[in-house]
mmCIF file of C-alpha atoms (C1' of nucleotides) in Angstrom:
data_model
loop_
_atom_site.group_PDB
_atom_site.id
_atom_site.type_symbol
_atom_site.label_atom_id
_atom_site.label_comp_id
_atom_site.label_asym_id
_atom_site.label_seq_id
_atom_site.Cartn_x
_atom_site.Cartn_y
_atom_site.Cartn_z
ATOM 1 C CA UNK A 1311 -2.540 19.095 16.164
ATOM 2 C CA UNK A 1312 0.525 16.733 16.139
ATOM 3 C CA UNK A 1313 3.767 18.195 15.807
ATOM 4 C CA UNK A 1314 5.114 15.561 13.842
ATOM 5 C CA UNK A 1315 2.369 16.177 10.855
ATOM 6 C CA UNK A 1316 3.760 17.904 8.156
ATOM 7 C CA UNK A 1317 0.658 18.193 5.958
ATOM 8 C CA UNK A 1318 -1.022 19.468 9.489
ATOM 9 C CA UNK A 1319 -4.390 17.595 8.179
ATOM 10 C CA UNK A 1320 -5.881 14.726 10.155
ATOM 11 C CA UNK A 1321 -6.205 12.919 7.041
ATOM 12 C CA UNK A 1322 -2.194 12.355 7.611
ATOM 13 C CA UNK A 1323 -2.846 10.823 11.148
ATOM 14 C CA UNK A 1324 -5.532 8.379 9.678
ATOM 15 C CA UNK A 1325 -3.191 7.332 7.369
ATOM 16 C CA UNK A 1326 0.035 7.102 9.967
ATOM 17 C CA UNK A 1327 -2.817 5.211 12.781
ATOM 18 C CA UNK A 1328 -3.286 2.226 9.932
ATOM 19 C CA UNK A 1329 -0.032 2.030 9.061
ATOM 20 C CA UNK A 1330 1.416 2.018 12.694
ATOM 21 C CA UNK A 1331 -1.630 -0.971 13.493
ATOM 22 C CA UNK A 1332 -0.538 -3.020 10.475
ATOM 23 C CA UNK A 1333 3.215 -2.952 11.444
ATOM 24 C CA UNK A 1334 2.330 -4.295 14.826
ATOM 25 C CA UNK A 1335 -0.114 -6.782 13.791
ATOM 26 C CA UNK A 1336 2.240 -8.324 11.055
ATOM 27 C CA UNK A 1337 5.078 -8.080 13.628
ATOM 28 C CA UNK A 1338 2.796 -10.002 15.833
ATOM 29 C CA UNK A 1339 1.568 -12.601 13.348
ATOM 30 C CA UNK A 1340 4.976 -13.101 12.361
ATOM 31 C CA UNK A 1341 5.573 -14.838 15.709
ATOM 32 C CA UNK A 1342 3.011 -17.357 15.673
ATOM 33 C CA UNK A 1343 2.797 -18.012 11.233
ATOM 34 C CA UNK A 1344 5.681 -17.515 9.407
ATOM 35 C CA UNK A 1345 4.627 -17.397 5.746
ATOM 36 C CA UNK A 1346 1.529 -15.484 5.709
ATOM 37 C CA UNK A 1347 0.485 -11.758 5.873
ATOM 38 C CA UNK A 1348 -2.166 -10.143 7.581
ATOM 39 C CA UNK A 1349 -3.954 -9.314 4.202
ATOM 40 C CA UNK A 1350 -4.113 -13.075 3.458
ATOM 41 C CA UNK A 1351 -5.410 -13.338 7.017
ATOM 42 C CA UNK A 1352 -8.255 -11.307 6.708
ATOM 43 C CA UNK A 1353 -8.923 -13.474 3.101
ATOM 44 C CA UNK A 1354 -8.930 -16.779 5.346
ATOM 45 C CA UNK A 1355 -10.990 -14.882 7.887
ATOM 46 C CA UNK A 1356 -13.671 -13.556 5.761
ATOM 47 C CA UNK A 1357 -13.503 -16.923 3.646
ATOM 48 C CA UNK A 1358 -14.365 -18.592 6.964
ATOM 49 C CA UNK A 1359 -17.703 -16.868 7.459
ATOM 50 C CA UNK A 1360 -18.778 -17.161 4.218
ATOM 51 C CA UNK A 1361 -16.936 -19.426 1.433
ATOM 52 C CA UNK A 1362 -19.548 -18.868 -1.305
ATOM 53 C CA UNK A 1363 -17.951 -15.026 -1.902
ATOM 54 C CA UNK A 1364 -16.292 -14.653 -5.047
ATOM 55 C CA UNK A 1365 -13.304 -12.932 -6.423
ATOM 56 C CA UNK A 1366 -14.872 -10.098 -6.732
ATOM 57 C CA UNK A 1367 -16.427 -9.535 -3.702
ATOM 58 C CA UNK A 1368 -13.382 -10.321 -1.765
ATOM 59 C CA UNK A 1369 -11.455 -7.452 -3.395
ATOM 60 C CA UNK A 1370 -13.989 -4.908 -2.619
ATOM 61 C CA UNK A 1371 -13.922 -6.102 1.260
ATOM 62 C CA UNK A 1372 -10.365 -5.719 1.641
ATOM 63 C CA UNK A 1373 -10.212 -2.716 -0.890
ATOM 64 C CA UNK A 1374 -7.925 -4.359 -3.142
ATOM 65 C CA UNK A 1375 -7.971 -4.639 -7.080
ATOM 66 C CA UNK A 1376 -9.033 -7.687 -8.727
ATOM 67 C CA UNK A 1377 -5.483 -8.119 -9.936
ATOM 68 C CA UNK A 1378 -4.115 -8.080 -6.585
ATOM 69 C CA UNK A 1379 -6.622 -10.889 -5.542
ATOM 70 C CA UNK A 1380 -5.672 -12.947 -8.449
ATOM 71 C CA UNK A 1381 -2.309 -13.111 -7.520
ATOM 72 C CA UNK A 1382 -2.819 -12.948 -3.670
ATOM 73 C CA UNK A 1383 -5.105 -16.067 -4.218
ATOM 74 C CA UNK A 1384 -2.543 -17.878 -6.857
ATOM 75 C CA UNK A 1385 -0.031 -17.427 -3.731
ATOM 76 C CA UNK A 1386 -2.216 -18.633 -1.129
ATOM 77 C CA UNK A 1387 -2.873 -21.958 -3.070
ATOM 78 C CA UNK A 1388 0.554 -22.358 -3.731
ATOM 79 C CA UNK A 1389 0.920 -22.192 0.031
ATOM 80 C CA UNK A 1390 -1.902 -24.500 0.399
ATOM 81 C CA UNK A 1391 -3.792 -22.547 2.284
ATOM 82 C CA UNK A 1392 -6.931 -22.354 -0.460
ATOM 83 C CA UNK A 1393 -7.737 -24.645 -2.842
ATOM 84 C CA UNK A 1394 -9.459 -23.353 -6.259
ATOM 85 C CA UNK A 1395 -12.047 -24.934 -8.245
ATOM 86 C CA UNK A 1396 -14.191 -23.943 -10.851
ATOM 87 C CA UNK A 1397 -17.751 -22.747 -10.360
ATOM 88 C CA UNK A 1398 -20.333 -24.671 -11.798
ATOM 89 C CA UNK A 1399 -23.122 -22.557 -11.821
ATOM 90 C CA UNK A 1400 -21.218 -19.689 -13.345
ATOM 91 C CA UNK A 1401 -18.259 -20.742 -15.239
ATOM 92 C CA UNK A 1402 -16.888 -17.480 -14.909
ATOM 93 C CA UNK A 1403 -16.698 -17.611 -11.177
ATOM 94 C CA UNK A 1404 -14.337 -19.906 -8.934
ATOM 95 C CA UNK A 1405 -14.860 -21.575 -5.538
ATOM 96 C CA UNK A 1406 -12.375 -20.855 -2.906
ATOM 97 C CA UNK A 1407 -12.299 -23.313 -0.476
ATOM 98 C CA UNK A 1408 -10.105 -23.302 2.858
ATOM 99 C CA UNK A 1409 -7.690 -26.172 3.238
ATOM 100 C CA UNK A 1410 -6.826 -28.173 6.562
ATOM 101 C CA UNK A 1411 -3.282 -25.901 6.972
ATOM 102 C CA UNK A 1412 -5.664 -22.649 6.244
ATOM 103 C CA UNK A 1413 -8.197 -23.634 8.957
ATOM 104 C CA UNK A 1414 -5.358 -24.717 11.408
ATOM 105 C CA UNK A 1415 -3.758 -21.086 10.532
ATOM 106 C CA UNK A 1416 -7.138 -19.565 11.763
ATOM 107 C CA UNK A 1417 -7.237 -21.333 14.716
ATOM 108 C CA UNK A 1418 -3.723 -20.025 15.604
ATOM 109 C CA UNK A 1419 -3.895 -16.230 13.927
ATOM 110 C CA UNK A 1420 -7.804 -15.646 15.631
ATOM 111 C CA UNK A 1421 -6.332 -15.222 19.250
ATOM 112 C CA UNK A 1422 -3.521 -13.017 17.678
ATOM 113 C CA UNK A 1423 -6.090 -10.677 15.483
ATOM 114 C CA UNK A 1424 -8.071 -10.219 19.134
ATOM 115 C CA UNK A 1425 -4.637 -9.248 20.714
ATOM 116 C CA UNK A 1426 -3.552 -6.828 18.059
ATOM 117 C CA UNK A 1427 -7.280 -5.060 17.990
ATOM 118 C CA UNK A 1428 -6.952 -5.106 21.766
ATOM 119 C CA UNK A 1429 -3.976 -3.457 21.422
ATOM 120 C CA UNK A 1430 -4.702 -0.548 19.192
ATOM 121 C CA UNK A 1431 -7.934 0.577 20.788
ATOM 122 C CA UNK A 1432 -6.262 0.339 24.626
ATOM 123 C CA UNK A 1433 -7.604 2.723 26.847
ATOM 124 C CA UNK A 1434 -10.505 3.872 24.394
ATOM 125 C CA UNK A 1435 -14.232 4.056 25.969
ATOM 126 C CA UNK A 1436 -16.779 2.542 23.559
ATOM 127 C CA UNK A 1437 -18.168 5.918 23.076
ATOM 128 C CA UNK A 1438 -14.822 6.844 22.138
ATOM 129 C CA UNK A 1439 -14.896 4.167 19.314
ATOM 130 C CA UNK A 1440 -18.365 4.752 18.302
ATOM 131 C CA UNK A 1441 -17.686 7.954 17.434
ATOM 132 C CA UNK A 1442 -14.252 7.452 15.756
ATOM 133 C CA UNK A 1443 -16.153 5.181 13.791
ATOM 134 C CA UNK A 1444 -19.118 7.760 12.862
ATOM 135 C CA UNK A 1445 -16.767 10.412 11.986
ATOM 136 C CA UNK A 1446 -14.346 8.071 9.511
ATOM 137 C CA UNK A 1447 -18.043 7.100 7.916
ATOM 138 C CA UNK A 1448 -18.401 10.748 7.122
ATOM 139 C CA UNK A 1449 -14.960 10.914 5.243
ATOM 140 C CA UNK A 1450 -15.610 7.850 3.460
ATOM 141 C CA UNK A 1451 -19.156 9.290 2.195
ATOM 142 C CA UNK A 1452 -17.622 12.461 1.112
ATOM 143 C CA UNK A 1453 -14.613 10.964 -0.699
ATOM 144 C CA UNK A 1454 -17.073 8.491 -2.564
ATOM 145 C CA UNK A 1455 -19.253 11.489 -3.787
ATOM 146 C CA UNK B 660 -20.901 0.104 13.522
ATOM 147 C CA UNK B 661 -21.606 -0.176 9.892
ATOM 148 C CA UNK B 662 -23.062 -3.253 7.926
ATOM 149 C CA UNK B 663 -20.350 -3.368 5.324
ATOM 150 C CA UNK B 664 -17.673 -3.772 7.445
ATOM 151 C CA UNK B 665 -16.650 -7.783 7.895
ATOM 152 C CA UNK B 666 -14.157 -7.228 10.548
ATOM 153 C CA UNK B 667 -16.788 -5.266 12.618
ATOM 154 C CA UNK B 668 -13.792 -3.251 14.107
ATOM 155 C CA UNK B 669 -13.340 0.646 13.844
ATOM 156 C CA UNK B 670 -9.662 -0.211 12.494
ATOM 157 C CA UNK B 671 -11.613 -1.301 8.920
ATOM 158 C CA UNK B 672 -12.994 2.216 8.692
ATOM 159 C CA UNK B 673 -10.009 3.715 9.403
ATOM 160 C CA UNK B 674 -8.167 1.992 6.428
ATOM 161 C CA UNK B 675 -11.167 2.429 4.467
ATOM 162 C CA UNK B 676 -11.176 6.245 5.243
ATOM 163 C CA UNK B 677 -7.582 6.605 3.689
ATOM 164 C CA UNK B 678 -8.531 4.516 0.778
ATOM 165 C CA UNK B 679 -10.874 6.459 -0.183
ATOM 166 C CA UNK B 680 -9.358 9.898 0.193
ATOM 167 C CA UNK B 681 -6.531 8.489 -1.413
ATOM 168 C CA UNK B 682 -8.696 6.884 -4.416
ATOM 169 C CA UNK B 683 -9.986 10.604 -4.556
ATOM 170 C CA UNK B 684 -7.142 12.603 -4.212
ATOM 171 C CA UNK B 685 -5.263 10.883 -6.893
ATOM 172 C CA UNK B 686 -8.435 11.296 -9.597
ATOM 173 C CA UNK B 687 -8.070 14.805 -8.664
ATOM 174 C CA UNK B 688 -4.696 14.978 -9.202
ATOM 175 C CA UNK B 689 -4.698 13.601 -12.664
ATOM 176 C CA UNK B 690 -7.322 15.875 -14.075
ATOM 177 C CA UNK B 691 -4.278 18.377 -13.838
ATOM 178 C CA UNK B 692 -1.139 16.196 -13.977
ATOM 179 C CA UNK B 693 -0.583 13.588 -15.811
ATOM 180 C CA UNK B 694 2.713 11.763 -14.461
ATOM 181 C CA UNK B 695 2.390 11.774 -11.048
ATOM 182 C CA UNK B 696 0.885 10.115 -7.868
ATOM 183 C CA UNK B 697 -0.351 11.627 -4.591
ATOM 184 C CA UNK B 698 2.755 10.317 -2.848
ATOM 185 C CA UNK B 699 5.235 11.900 -5.177
ATOM 186 C CA UNK B 700 3.499 15.426 -4.732
ATOM 187 C CA UNK B 701 3.922 14.870 -1.016
ATOM 188 C CA UNK B 702 7.376 14.681 -1.439
ATOM 189 C CA UNK B 703 7.583 17.781 -3.357
ATOM 190 C CA UNK B 704 5.461 19.789 -0.841
ATOM 191 C CA UNK B 705 7.450 18.287 2.062
ATOM 192 C CA UNK B 706 10.918 18.991 0.320
ATOM 193 C CA UNK B 707 9.362 22.745 -0.984
ATOM 194 C CA UNK B 708 9.320 23.650 3.023
ATOM 195 C CA UNK B 709 13.046 22.159 3.563
ATOM 196 C CA UNK B 710 15.094 20.893 0.993
ATOM 197 C CA UNK B 711 17.827 20.328 3.509
ATOM 198 C CA UNK B 712 15.714 17.160 4.363
ATOM 199 C CA UNK B 713 17.520 13.638 3.830
ATOM 200 C CA UNK B 714 16.080 10.516 2.024
ATOM 201 C CA UNK B 715 16.106 9.035 5.635
ATOM 202 C CA UNK B 716 13.765 11.594 7.073
ATOM 203 C CA UNK B 717 11.529 11.831 3.908
ATOM 204 C CA UNK B 718 10.348 8.313 4.431
ATOM 205 C CA UNK B 719 9.752 8.736 7.925
ATOM 206 C CA UNK B 720 7.630 11.028 6.955
ATOM 207 C CA UNK B 721 5.515 9.707 4.504
ATOM 208 C CA UNK B 722 5.256 6.293 5.801
ATOM 209 C CA UNK B 723 7.918 4.891 3.429
ATOM 210 C CA UNK B 724 10.441 2.244 3.621
ATOM 211 C CA UNK B 725 14.362 3.913 2.564
ATOM 212 C CA UNK B 726 14.114 1.199 -0.374
ATOM 213 C CA UNK B 727 10.728 2.758 -1.373
ATOM 214 C CA UNK B 728 12.024 6.374 -1.514
ATOM 215 C CA UNK B 729 15.347 5.388 -2.931
ATOM 216 C CA UNK B 730 13.231 4.067 -5.990
ATOM 217 C CA UNK B 731 10.747 6.867 -5.749
ATOM 218 C CA UNK B 732 13.233 9.566 -6.012
ATOM 219 C CA UNK B 733 14.718 7.806 -9.093
ATOM 220 C CA UNK B 734 11.491 7.995 -10.939
ATOM 221 C CA UNK B 735 11.266 12.004 -9.742
ATOM 222 C CA UNK B 736 14.402 12.426 -11.515
ATOM 223 C CA UNK B 737 13.748 10.864 -14.000
ATOM 224 C CA UNK B 738 10.775 12.931 -14.895
ATOM 225 C CA UNK B 739 12.935 15.864 -13.899
ATOM 226 C CA UNK B 740 11.080 17.054 -10.731
ATOM 227 C CA UNK B 741 13.987 16.804 -9.028
ATOM 228 C CA UNK B 742 17.335 16.870 -9.234
ATOM 229 C CA UNK B 743 19.995 15.180 -6.747
ATOM 230 C CA UNK B 744 23.480 15.984 -5.837
ATOM 231 C CA UNK B 745 25.724 14.987 -3.462
ATOM 232 C CA UNK B 746 26.012 16.094 -0.133
ATOM 233 C CA UNK B 747 29.144 17.897 0.536
ATOM 234 C CA UNK B 748 29.521 17.630 4.251
ATOM 235 C CA UNK B 749 28.088 14.331 4.357
ATOM 236 C CA UNK B 750 29.020 12.234 1.382
ATOM 237 C CA UNK B 751 26.597 9.465 2.629
ATOM 238 C CA UNK B 752 24.005 11.876 1.806
ATOM 239 C CA UNK B 753 22.169 13.496 -0.766
ATOM 240 C CA UNK B 754 20.636 17.071 -1.890
ATOM 241 C CA UNK B 755 17.394 17.349 -3.316
ATOM 242 C CA UNK B 756 16.431 19.949 -5.262
ATOM 243 C CA UNK B 757 13.168 20.689 -6.731
ATOM 244 C CA UNK B 758 13.428 21.723 -10.556
ATOM 245 C CA UNK B 759 11.490 24.104 -12.545
ATOM 246 C CA UNK B 760 9.068 21.785 -13.579
ATOM 247 C CA UNK B 761 8.613 20.737 -10.157
ATOM 248 C CA UNK B 762 8.413 24.134 -8.996
ATOM 249 C CA UNK B 763 5.373 24.337 -11.507
ATOM 250 C CA UNK B 764 3.979 21.615 -10.663
ATOM 251 C CA UNK B 765 3.491 22.400 -6.867
ATOM 252 C CA UNK B 766 2.002 25.687 -8.358
ATOM 253 C CA UNK B 767 -0.542 23.650 -9.952
ATOM 254 C CA UNK B 768 -1.474 21.009 -7.303
ATOM 255 C CA UNK B 769 -1.719 23.072 -4.413
ATOM 256 C CA UNK B 770 -4.776 23.982 -4.895
ATOM 257 C CA UNK B 771 -6.407 20.383 -5.708
ATOM 258 C CA UNK B 772 -4.429 19.317 -2.675
ATOM 259 C CA UNK B 773 -6.836 21.875 -0.179
ATOM 260 C CA UNK B 774 -9.910 20.837 -2.199
ATOM 261 C CA UNK B 775 -8.978 17.040 -1.583
ATOM 262 C CA UNK B 776 -8.669 17.819 1.926
ATOM 263 C CA UNK B 777 -11.852 20.351 2.113
ATOM 264 C CA UNK B 778 -14.256 17.552 0.368
ATOM 265 C CA UNK B 779 -12.756 14.839 2.586
ATOM 266 C CA UNK B 780 -13.672 16.626 5.953
ATOM 267 C CA UNK B 781 -16.500 18.221 4.717
ATOM 268 C CA UNK B 782 -19.600 18.776 7.195
ATOM 269 C CA UNK B 783 -16.908 18.178 9.850
ATOM 270 C CA UNK B 784 -16.862 20.671 12.681
ATOM 271 C CA UNK B 785 -13.315 21.830 14.300
ATOM 272 C CA UNK B 786 -14.186 20.253 17.213
ATOM 273 C CA UNK B 787 -14.968 16.738 15.586
ATOM 274 C CA UNK B 788 -11.832 17.041 13.857
ATOM 275 C CA UNK B 789 -9.938 17.666 16.691
ATOM 276 C CA UNK B 790 -11.273 14.839 18.545
ATOM 277 C CA UNK B 791 -10.883 12.330 15.875
ATOM 278 C CA UNK B 792 -7.083 13.412 15.834
ATOM 279 C CA UNK B 793 -6.683 13.036 19.374
ATOM 280 C CA UNK B 794 -8.255 9.201 19.368
ATOM 281 C CA UNK B 795 -6.219 8.585 16.145
ATOM 282 C CA UNK B 796 -3.163 9.486 17.962
ATOM 283 C CA UNK B 797 -4.053 7.307 20.885
ATOM 284 C CA UNK B 798 -4.417 4.608 18.743
ATOM 285 C CA UNK B 799 -0.604 5.290 16.814
ATOM 286 C CA UNK B 800 0.521 5.543 20.349
ATOM 287 C CA UNK B 801 -0.726 2.011 21.510
ATOM 288 C CA UNK B 802 0.881 0.573 18.521
ATOM 289 C CA UNK B 803 4.211 1.851 18.802
ATOM 290 C CA UNK B 804 4.690 0.530 22.219
ATOM 291 C "C1'" DT C 940 -31.565 -16.919 -32.019
ATOM 292 C "C1'" DA C 941 -28.098 -13.684 -32.634
ATOM 293 C "C1'" DT C 942 -25.550 -9.502 -31.318
ATOM 294 C "C1'" DT C 943 -24.754 -6.804 -28.041
ATOM 295 C "C1'" DT C 944 -23.892 -5.630 -23.276
ATOM 296 C "C1'" DT C 945 -22.369 -6.857 -18.675
ATOM 297 C "C1'" DA C 946 -19.540 -9.315 -15.250
ATOM 298 C "C1'" DT C 947 -15.767 -12.642 -13.842
ATOM 299 C "C1'" DA C 948 -11.239 -13.355 -13.968
ATOM 300 C "C1'" DT C 949 -6.665 -13.002 -15.863
ATOM 301 C "C1'" DT C 950 -2.509 -11.101 -18.067
ATOM 302 C "C1'" DG C 951 1.201 -7.545 -19.079
ATOM 303 C "C1'" DA C 952 3.867 -3.557 -17.649
ATOM 304 C "C1'" DT C 953 5.236 -0.683 -14.130
ATOM 305 C "C1'" DA C 954 5.479 1.533 -9.786
ATOM 306 C "C1'" DT C 955 5.938 0.388 -4.902
ATOM 307 C "C1'" DA C 956 5.940 -2.499 -0.002
ATOM 308 C "C1'" DT C 957 8.963 -5.225 2.181
ATOM 309 C "C1'" DC C 958 13.005 -7.733 3.866
ATOM 310 C "C1'" DA C 959 17.532 -9.087 3.745
ATOM 311 C "C1'" DA C 960 22.007 -8.163 2.320
ATOM 312 C "C1'" DT C 961 25.740 -4.933 0.771
ATOM 313 C "C1'" DT C 962 28.126 -0.430 -0.286
ATOM 314 C "C1'" DA C 963 30.145 3.502 1.545
ATOM 315 C "C1'" DT C 964 31.221 7.079 4.543
ATOM 316 C "C1'" DA C 965 31.045 8.828 9.844
ATOM 317 C "C1'" DT C 966 31.420 8.451 13.991
ATOM 318 C "C1'" DT C 967 32.902 6.188 18.370
ATOM 319 C "C1'" DT C 968 35.854 4.020 21.061
ATOM 320 C "C1'" DG C 969 39.812 1.009 22.806
ATOM 321 C "C1'" DC D 270 45.430 6.394 15.235
ATOM 322 C "C1'" DA D 271 42.979 1.797 14.217
ATOM 323 C "C1'" DA D 272 39.048 -1.089 14.800
ATOM 324 C "C1'" DA D 273 34.403 -1.525 15.682
ATOM 325 C "C1'" DT D 274 29.936 0.587 15.217
ATOM 326 C "C1'" DA D 275 26.456 3.110 13.139
ATOM 327 C "C1'" DT D 276 24.434 5.598 9.823
ATOM 328 C "C1'" DA D 277 22.700 6.753 4.832
ATOM 329 C "C1'" DA D 278 21.296 4.959 0.732
ATOM 330 C "C1'" DT D 279 21.188 1.126 -2.680
ATOM 331 C "C1'" DT D 280 20.282 -3.432 -4.470
ATOM 332 C "C1'" DG D 281 18.084 -8.102 -4.864
ATOM 333 C "C1'" DA D 282 14.499 -10.770 -4.361
ATOM 334 C "C1'" DT D 283 9.405 -11.190 -3.722
ATOM 335 C "C1'" DA D 284 4.530 -9.281 -3.269
ATOM 336 C "C1'" DT D 285 1.442 -6.224 -3.941
ATOM 337 C "C1'" DA D 286 -0.857 -1.656 -6.335
ATOM 338 C "C1'" DT D 287 -2.885 0.183 -10.484
ATOM 339 C "C1'" DC D 288 -4.122 0.493 -15.311
ATOM 340 C "C1'" DA D 289 -5.057 -0.727 -19.393
ATOM 341 C "C1'" DA D 290 -6.122 -4.965 -22.293
ATOM 342 C "C1'" DT D 291 -8.004 -9.254 -22.809
ATOM 343 C "C1'" DA D 292 -10.418 -13.687 -22.536
ATOM 344 C "C1'" DT D 293 -14.187 -16.188 -21.560
ATOM 345 C "C1'" DA D 294 -18.665 -16.738 -20.026
ATOM 346 C "C1'" DA D 295 -23.525 -14.983 -18.881
ATOM 347 C "C1'" DA D 296 -27.669 -11.771 -19.343
ATOM 348 C "C1'" DA D 297 -30.115 -8.446 -22.067
ATOM 349 C "C1'" DT D 298 -31.630 -7.120 -26.113
ATOM 350 C "C1'" DA D 299 -33.404 -6.643 -30.516
#
DNA sequence: TATTTTATATTGATATATCAATTATATTTG
DNA sequence: CAAATATAATTGATATATCAATATAAAATA
């Protein structure tokens, strides 16, 4: 176990890993796009795959509260990354549409995201990654019960 | 790889694991102590081991910004978990002292923290945990470079 | 159909995260 | 020793996290 771990559990290492990853990722994004966070990037990337996704689903996908998503999207609309229009079939919902600026931004950040992931996982074998994922999912299941 | 992973990388699972762990941990703490967060608990636990620690060091240990620590401690003083006095040798620093209420709280939360960790790691072998820690530390090192 | 329940999203309050600028004190260096 | 530099912590501004309460619309049910 790591010396610099004041709790002595691997759960601390999990937190540390994700924090370091987020830090380096944000730093690399900042070099290319000035006014976007990694979570906002993730929103763009997810919407780019399927624009019909609701704010609710989006919140679940990126582990955020509905309230947080509301405010994130507000900002992203203000910064012209997204358009928001009322959903015709279900008037409680909204359509989230990626703007031209949003699309260009996705093009810019896609390679960075790739590099970030490769950087973080450098030197890990596929087997090691699979095992990591498997163990983490055990923990996720344990915590959900 | 997990179906419910929109990014397709294990880094998403890392984030998910720590979020679920924090959620269940906070829920269990709430049952016993009303007005404390898991990060504030961690502050108490760390200070309980060594009260001579500075705010700076504390921030690094729990992956927070100096500014965040300042405000967290402010609150913890207000809620009577900590006392804060000026450091005599270095007048830029402060002594952080756990109050009686803080000490009682530590007694209350210690068993919960244990249970939380056991819950999260239930069914994992020691070997599996060691490997997890090792892999995570590779990622941490990769991101720090 | 009217009422109740559920789902989607917003708002308000408060805490935390992050960055940059600032204050105060210590340490280093010329 | 004086000036420059470094360190510890705070403050301000803005974004995000979280919880509870609310508004609105849709779906279920009596």
